[in-house]
PDB file of C-alpha atoms in Angstrom:
ATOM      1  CA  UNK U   1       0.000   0.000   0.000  1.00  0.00           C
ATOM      2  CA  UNK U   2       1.376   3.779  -1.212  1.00  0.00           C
ATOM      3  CA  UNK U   3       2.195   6.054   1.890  1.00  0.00           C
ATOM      4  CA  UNK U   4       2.352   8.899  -0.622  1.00  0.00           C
ATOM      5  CA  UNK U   5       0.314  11.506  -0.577  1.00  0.00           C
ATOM      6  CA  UNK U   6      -2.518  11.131  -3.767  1.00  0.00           C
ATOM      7  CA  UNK U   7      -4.378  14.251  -4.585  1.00  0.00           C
ATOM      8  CA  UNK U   8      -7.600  13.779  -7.346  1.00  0.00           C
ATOM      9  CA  UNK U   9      -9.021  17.016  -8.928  1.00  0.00           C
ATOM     10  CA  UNK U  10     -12.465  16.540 -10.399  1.00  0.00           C
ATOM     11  CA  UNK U  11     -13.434  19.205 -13.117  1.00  0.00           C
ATOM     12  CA  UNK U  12     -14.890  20.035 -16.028  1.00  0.00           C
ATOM     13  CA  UNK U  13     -13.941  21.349 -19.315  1.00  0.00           C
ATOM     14  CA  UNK U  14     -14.567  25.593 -18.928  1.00  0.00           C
ATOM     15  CA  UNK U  15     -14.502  25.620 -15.514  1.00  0.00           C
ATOM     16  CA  UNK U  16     -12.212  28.659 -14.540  1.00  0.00           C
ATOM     17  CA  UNK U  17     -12.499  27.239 -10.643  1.00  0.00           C
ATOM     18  CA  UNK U  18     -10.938  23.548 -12.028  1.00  0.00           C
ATOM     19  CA  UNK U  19      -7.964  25.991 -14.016  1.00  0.00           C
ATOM     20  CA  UNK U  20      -6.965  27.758 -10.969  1.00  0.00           C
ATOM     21  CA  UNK U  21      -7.278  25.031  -8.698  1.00  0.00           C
ATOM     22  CA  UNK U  22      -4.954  22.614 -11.709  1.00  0.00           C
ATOM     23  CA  UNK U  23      -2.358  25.860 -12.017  1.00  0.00           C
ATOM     24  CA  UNK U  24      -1.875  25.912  -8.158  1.00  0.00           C
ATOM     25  CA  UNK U  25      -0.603  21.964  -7.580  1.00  0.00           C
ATOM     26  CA  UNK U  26       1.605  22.599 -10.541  1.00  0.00           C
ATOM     27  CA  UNK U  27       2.934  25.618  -9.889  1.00  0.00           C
ATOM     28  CA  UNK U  28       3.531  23.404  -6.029  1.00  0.00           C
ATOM     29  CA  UNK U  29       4.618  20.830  -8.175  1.00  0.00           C
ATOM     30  CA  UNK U  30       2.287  18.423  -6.394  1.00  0.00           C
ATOM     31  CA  UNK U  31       1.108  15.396  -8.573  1.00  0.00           C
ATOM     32  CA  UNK U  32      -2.454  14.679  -9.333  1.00  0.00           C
ATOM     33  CA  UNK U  33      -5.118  13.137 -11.067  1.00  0.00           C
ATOM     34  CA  UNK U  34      -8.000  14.693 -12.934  1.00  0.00           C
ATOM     35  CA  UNK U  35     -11.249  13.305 -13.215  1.00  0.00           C
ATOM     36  CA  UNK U  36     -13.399  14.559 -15.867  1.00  0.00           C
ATOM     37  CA  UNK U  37     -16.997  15.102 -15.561  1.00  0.00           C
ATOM     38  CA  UNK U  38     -17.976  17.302 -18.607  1.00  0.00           C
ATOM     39  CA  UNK U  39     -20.853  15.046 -20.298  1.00  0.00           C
ATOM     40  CA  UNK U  40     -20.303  12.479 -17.629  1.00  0.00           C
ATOM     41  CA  UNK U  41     -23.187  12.505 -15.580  1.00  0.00           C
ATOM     42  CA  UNK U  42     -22.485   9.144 -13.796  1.00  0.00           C
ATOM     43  CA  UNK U  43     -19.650  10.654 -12.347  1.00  0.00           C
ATOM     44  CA  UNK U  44     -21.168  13.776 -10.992  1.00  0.00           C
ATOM     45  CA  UNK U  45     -23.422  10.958  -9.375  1.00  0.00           C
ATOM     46  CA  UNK U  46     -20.570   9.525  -7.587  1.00  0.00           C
ATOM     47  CA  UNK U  47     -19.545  13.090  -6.292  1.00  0.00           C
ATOM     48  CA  UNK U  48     -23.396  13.456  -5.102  1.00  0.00           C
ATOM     49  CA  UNK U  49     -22.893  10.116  -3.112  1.00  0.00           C
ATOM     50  CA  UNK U  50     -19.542  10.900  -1.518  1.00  0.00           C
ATOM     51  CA  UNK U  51     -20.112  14.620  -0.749  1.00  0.00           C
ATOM     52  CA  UNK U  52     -23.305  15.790  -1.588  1.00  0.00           C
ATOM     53  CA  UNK U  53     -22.295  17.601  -4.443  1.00  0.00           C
ATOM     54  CA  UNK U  54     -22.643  17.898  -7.973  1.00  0.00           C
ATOM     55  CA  UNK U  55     -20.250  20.435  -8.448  1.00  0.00           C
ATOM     56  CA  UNK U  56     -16.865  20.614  -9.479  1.00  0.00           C
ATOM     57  CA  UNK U  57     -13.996  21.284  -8.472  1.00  0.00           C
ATOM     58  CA  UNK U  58     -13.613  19.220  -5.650  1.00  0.00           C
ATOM     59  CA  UNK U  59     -10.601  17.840  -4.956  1.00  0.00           C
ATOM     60  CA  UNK U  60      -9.726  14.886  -3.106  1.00  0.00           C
ATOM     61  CA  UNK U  61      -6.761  14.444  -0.498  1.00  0.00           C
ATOM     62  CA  UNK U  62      -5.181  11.335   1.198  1.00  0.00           C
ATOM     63  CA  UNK U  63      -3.114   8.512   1.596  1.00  0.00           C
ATOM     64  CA  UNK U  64      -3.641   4.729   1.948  1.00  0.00           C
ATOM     65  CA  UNK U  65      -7.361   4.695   0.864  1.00  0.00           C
ATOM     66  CA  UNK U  66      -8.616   7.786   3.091  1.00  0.00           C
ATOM     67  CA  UNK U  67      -9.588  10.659   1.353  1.00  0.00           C
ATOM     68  CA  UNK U  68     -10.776  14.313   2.705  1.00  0.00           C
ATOM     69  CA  UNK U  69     -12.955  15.963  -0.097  1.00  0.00           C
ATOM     70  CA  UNK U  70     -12.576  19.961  -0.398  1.00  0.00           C
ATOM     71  CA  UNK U  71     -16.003  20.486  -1.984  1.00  0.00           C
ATOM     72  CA  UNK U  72     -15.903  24.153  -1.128  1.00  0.00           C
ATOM     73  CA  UNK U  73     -15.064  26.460  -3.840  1.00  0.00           C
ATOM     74  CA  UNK U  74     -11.820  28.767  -3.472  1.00  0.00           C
ATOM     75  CA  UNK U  75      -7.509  27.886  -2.986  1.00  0.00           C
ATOM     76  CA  UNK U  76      -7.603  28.782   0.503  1.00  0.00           C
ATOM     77  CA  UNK U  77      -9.180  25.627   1.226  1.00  0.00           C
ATOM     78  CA  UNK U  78      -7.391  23.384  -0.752  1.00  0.00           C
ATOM     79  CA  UNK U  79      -4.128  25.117   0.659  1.00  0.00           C
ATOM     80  CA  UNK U  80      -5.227  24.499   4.445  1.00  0.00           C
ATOM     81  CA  UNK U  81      -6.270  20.715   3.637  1.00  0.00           C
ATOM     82  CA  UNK U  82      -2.513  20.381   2.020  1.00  0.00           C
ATOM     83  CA  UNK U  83      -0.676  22.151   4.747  1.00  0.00           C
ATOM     84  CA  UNK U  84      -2.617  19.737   7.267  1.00  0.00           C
ATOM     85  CA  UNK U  85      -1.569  16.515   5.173  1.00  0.00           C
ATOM     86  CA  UNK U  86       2.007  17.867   4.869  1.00  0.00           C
ATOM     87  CA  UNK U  87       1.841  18.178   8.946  1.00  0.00           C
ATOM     88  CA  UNK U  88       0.547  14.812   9.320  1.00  0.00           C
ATOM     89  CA  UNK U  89       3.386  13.267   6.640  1.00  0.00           C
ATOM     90  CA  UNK U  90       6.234  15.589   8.670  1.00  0.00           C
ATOM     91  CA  UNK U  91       5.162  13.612  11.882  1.00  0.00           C
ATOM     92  CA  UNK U  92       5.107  10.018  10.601  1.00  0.00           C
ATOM     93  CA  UNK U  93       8.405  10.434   9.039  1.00  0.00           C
ATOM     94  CA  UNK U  94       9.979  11.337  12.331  1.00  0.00           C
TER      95      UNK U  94
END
């Protein structure tokens, strides 16, 4: 099992919220996956069932099979979720 941090961006095509949120782990350089909803309707379904959403972005955070979900819209969110991980990683490792 991967003790790496995994960070999943769901988006959609046009969405200036998904760009900005995309431009910010690179410009971190932190790795991620994108999920694409645009016409994908059974995967806005799965967002509905894990978060309550249908929204995008939301952006998923974790290691080993635990995710946190940042469904709310805006970096400074995303940044506080990725300072806690990096706290939590910083503390294993000692």
């Amino acid at each position: 099992m991967s003790t790496s941090l995994s960070v999943v961006v769901w988006s959609k095509e046009g969405c200036h919220y998904c760009g900005e949120v995309k431009e910010y782990l690179k410009k971190k350089q932190i790795p991620f996956r994108t999920v694409d909803v645009t016409k994908a309707d059974d995967r806005r379904d799965i967002l509905e069932t894990k978060y309550g959403v249908r929204h995008v972005p939301v952006v998923e955070i974790g290691k080993n099979g635990i995710y946190e979900g940042i469904t709310e819209v805006g970096l400074d969110h995303i940044k506080k979720a990725i300072a806690r991980h990096a706290e939590s990683e910083e503390f294993l490792s000692l």
